[in-house]
Amino acid sequence: MDKALVLELPNDISSIEHAVEYVMRHCSSCTDYARRLNLNFRVGLTEALSNAMLYGNGSDPEKRVRVEVDVSVEEVAVRVTDQGVGFDPASIPDPTLPDNLTKSGGRGIFLMKTLMDEVQFNDRGNSVTLVLRLKGEATV
C-alpha cells in the first residue's frame, strides 16, 4: 500500500531539519532499510531542499517549496519543487574533476546522484525527483 505526503514549506532554511524529520517519521514503516533511509534519503532530501531554497527560490522569503513523498514497499520517492525560474542540470560542473575541486557549485547534486537510486529533473529545472529503492540492489 502506498502512502503519500505533501508539504508546503516556507522558503526558510531553518525549516529543513524539521521537514526532513517529519518525512523520515512518515517512512518509519521501512525499518528494514533504516540505514539507507537515515543516510541516503535523509542527505538527499536535505540537499534537494537546500538547493530549492537557496538557489531555486534565491532565498526569497515570499516563495515556498513543495515536497511530495510517496512510500511503497518497493521505494521511497520525493519530489521537491521550488518557485524559481529553473536551471539546466547539465550545466552544473562535476565537482570531482580536478579543475572543479575548489569551486563551490555542484556538490549537492553530486551527493543526490551518488546516494539515491534515481535523480530526475523536470524540463524547467525547478523540480527534482529522488528515488530510493527498498528492494533489490542497493547503492551505498
Short mmCIF file of C-alpha atoms in Angstrom, two decimals:
data_model
loop_
_atom_site.label_atom_id
_atom_site.label_comp_id
_atom_site.label_asym_id
_atom_site.label_seq_id
_atom_site.Cartn_x
_atom_site.Cartn_y
_atom_site.Cartn_z
CA MET A 1 0.00 0.00 0.00
CA ASP A 2 1.35 3.41 -0.96
CA LYS A 3 1.46 6.29 1.47
CA ALA A 4 1.56 9.86 0.21
CA LEU A 5 2.55 13.05 1.95
CA VAL A 6 2.53 16.63 0.66
CA LEU A 7 4.19 19.56 2.44
CA GLU A 8 4.33 23.25 1.54
CA LEU A 9 7.37 24.76 3.24
CA PRO A 10 8.30 28.37 3.80
CA ASN A 11 11.48 29.34 1.97
CA ASP A 12 13.45 29.31 5.21
CA ILE A 13 16.47 27.02 5.63
CA SER A 14 15.68 26.69 9.35
CA SER A 15 12.60 24.67 8.32
CA ILE A 16 14.67 21.99 6.55
CA GLU A 17 15.61 19.94 9.61
CA HIS A 18 12.02 19.75 10.89
CA ALA A 19 10.68 18.90 7.44
CA VAL A 20 13.24 16.10 6.96
CA GLU A 21 12.42 14.66 10.40
CA TYR A 22 8.70 14.76 9.61
CA VAL A 23 9.25 12.93 6.31
CA MET A 24 11.52 10.38 7.99
CA ARG A 25 8.79 9.59 10.54
CA HIS A 26 6.43 9.08 7.59
CA CYS A 27 8.86 6.43 6.32
CA SER A 28 9.09 4.64 9.67
CA SER A 29 7.41 1.52 8.27
CA CYS A 30 10.54 0.93 6.16
CA THR A 31 12.54 -0.29 9.18
CA ASP A 32 14.34 -2.99 7.18
CA TYR A 33 16.03 -0.19 5.27
CA ALA A 34 16.68 2.18 8.17
CA ARG A 35 20.40 2.59 7.38
CA ARG A 36 19.79 3.62 3.76
CA LEU A 37 16.91 5.87 4.77
CA ASN A 38 18.85 7.52 7.58
CA LEU A 39 21.87 8.24 5.41
CA ASN A 40 20.99 8.22 1.72
CA PHE A 41 17.44 9.50 1.82
CA ARG A 42 17.98 12.00 4.64
CA VAL A 43 21.04 13.57 2.99
CA GLY A 44 19.47 13.54 -0.49
CA LEU A 45 16.30 15.24 0.74
CA THR A 46 18.26 17.79 2.78
CA GLU A 47 20.37 18.70 -0.26
CA ALA A 48 17.30 18.97 -2.51
CA LEU A 49 15.55 21.28 -0.04
CA SER A 50 18.67 23.40 0.46
CA ASN A 51 19.15 23.80 -3.29
CA ALA A 52 15.47 24.68 -3.80
CA MET A 53 15.51 27.34 -1.10
CA LEU A 54 18.92 28.89 -1.68
CA TYR A 55 19.33 28.61 -5.45
CA GLY A 56 15.90 27.88 -6.90
CA ASN A 57 13.99 30.42 -4.84
CA GLY A 58 17.00 32.67 -4.36
CA SER A 59 16.42 32.84 -0.58
CA ASP A 60 13.22 34.82 -1.27
CA PRO A 61 11.08 34.59 1.90
CA GLU A 62 7.91 35.15 -0.15
CA LYS A 63 8.41 31.90 -2.08
CA ARG A 64 7.63 28.35 -0.99
CA VAL A 65 8.92 24.83 -1.60
CA ARG A 66 6.57 21.91 -2.26
CA VAL A 67 7.56 18.42 -1.10
CA GLU A 68 5.65 15.36 -2.32
CA VAL A 69 6.56 11.98 -0.84
CA ASP A 70 5.36 8.55 -1.94
CA VAL A 71 6.26 5.49 0.10
CA SER A 72 5.64 1.99 -1.20
CA VAL A 73 7.06 -1.43 -0.44
CA GLU A 74 9.43 -1.03 -3.40
CA GLU A 75 10.69 2.55 -2.99
CA VAL A 76 10.55 5.94 -1.37
CA ALA A 77 10.20 8.80 -3.85
CA VAL A 78 10.23 12.51 -3.12
CA ARG A 79 9.66 15.43 -5.46
CA VAL A 80 10.95 18.84 -4.36
CA THR A 81 9.66 21.80 -6.38
CA ASP A 82 10.63 25.44 -5.96
CA GLN A 83 9.05 28.58 -7.44
CA GLY A 84 12.21 29.69 -9.22
CA VAL A 85 12.89 30.01 -12.93
CA GLY A 86 14.73 26.68 -13.03
CA PHE A 87 18.12 25.70 -14.40
CA ASP A 88 19.82 23.25 -16.74
CA PRO A 89 21.27 20.43 -14.58
CA ALA A 90 23.70 19.56 -17.39
CA SER A 91 25.30 22.98 -16.94
CA ILE A 92 26.48 22.13 -13.42
CA PRO A 93 30.16 21.09 -13.48
CA ASP A 94 31.27 17.77 -11.99
CA PRO A 95 32.74 18.75 -8.59
CA THR A 96 35.05 15.72 -8.60
CA LEU A 97 37.04 16.85 -11.65
CA PRO A 98 40.44 18.37 -10.76
CA ASP A 99 39.58 21.79 -12.23
CA ASN A 100 36.42 21.96 -10.09
CA LEU A 101 37.70 20.75 -6.72
CA THR A 102 37.99 24.26 -5.30
CA LYS A 103 34.75 25.55 -6.85
CA SER A 104 31.66 25.68 -4.68
CA GLY A 105 28.97 24.54 -7.15
CA GLY A 106 27.59 21.10 -7.88
CA ARG A 107 28.31 19.24 -4.67
CA GLY A 108 24.65 18.94 -3.61
CA ILE A 109 23.58 17.48 -6.93
CA PHE A 110 26.61 15.17 -6.87
CA LEU A 111 25.58 13.91 -3.41
CA MET A 112 22.00 13.34 -4.51
CA LYS A 113 23.11 11.38 -7.58
CA THR A 114 25.58 9.33 -5.51
CA LEU A 115 23.24 8.49 -2.64
CA MET A 116 19.93 7.99 -4.44
CA ASP A 117 19.00 5.31 -6.97
CA GLU A 118 17.36 7.84 -9.31
CA VAL A 119 17.56 11.63 -9.65
CA GLN A 120 15.40 13.27 -12.31
CA PHE A 121 14.86 16.96 -13.01
CA ASN A 122 11.82 18.31 -14.81
CA ASP A 123 12.30 20.14 -18.13
CA ARG A 124 12.09 23.55 -16.50
CA GLY A 125 14.70 22.61 -13.90
CA ASN A 126 12.73 23.75 -10.85
CA SER A 127 11.72 20.29 -9.63
CA VAL A 128 13.79 17.25 -8.73
CA THR A 129 12.52 13.74 -8.04
CA LEU A 130 14.66 11.48 -5.85
CA VAL A 131 14.03 7.74 -5.67
CA LEU A 132 15.48 5.31 -3.16
CA ARG A 133 14.64 1.69 -3.94
CA LEU A 134 13.94 -0.51 -0.94
CA LYS A 135 14.32 -3.88 -2.64
CA GLY A 136 16.94 -5.42 -4.87
CA GLU A 137 20.40 -3.96 -5.43
CA ALA A 138 21.22 -1.06 -3.18
CA THR A 139 23.66 1.78 -3.62
CA VAL A 140 25.95 2.93 -0.79
#
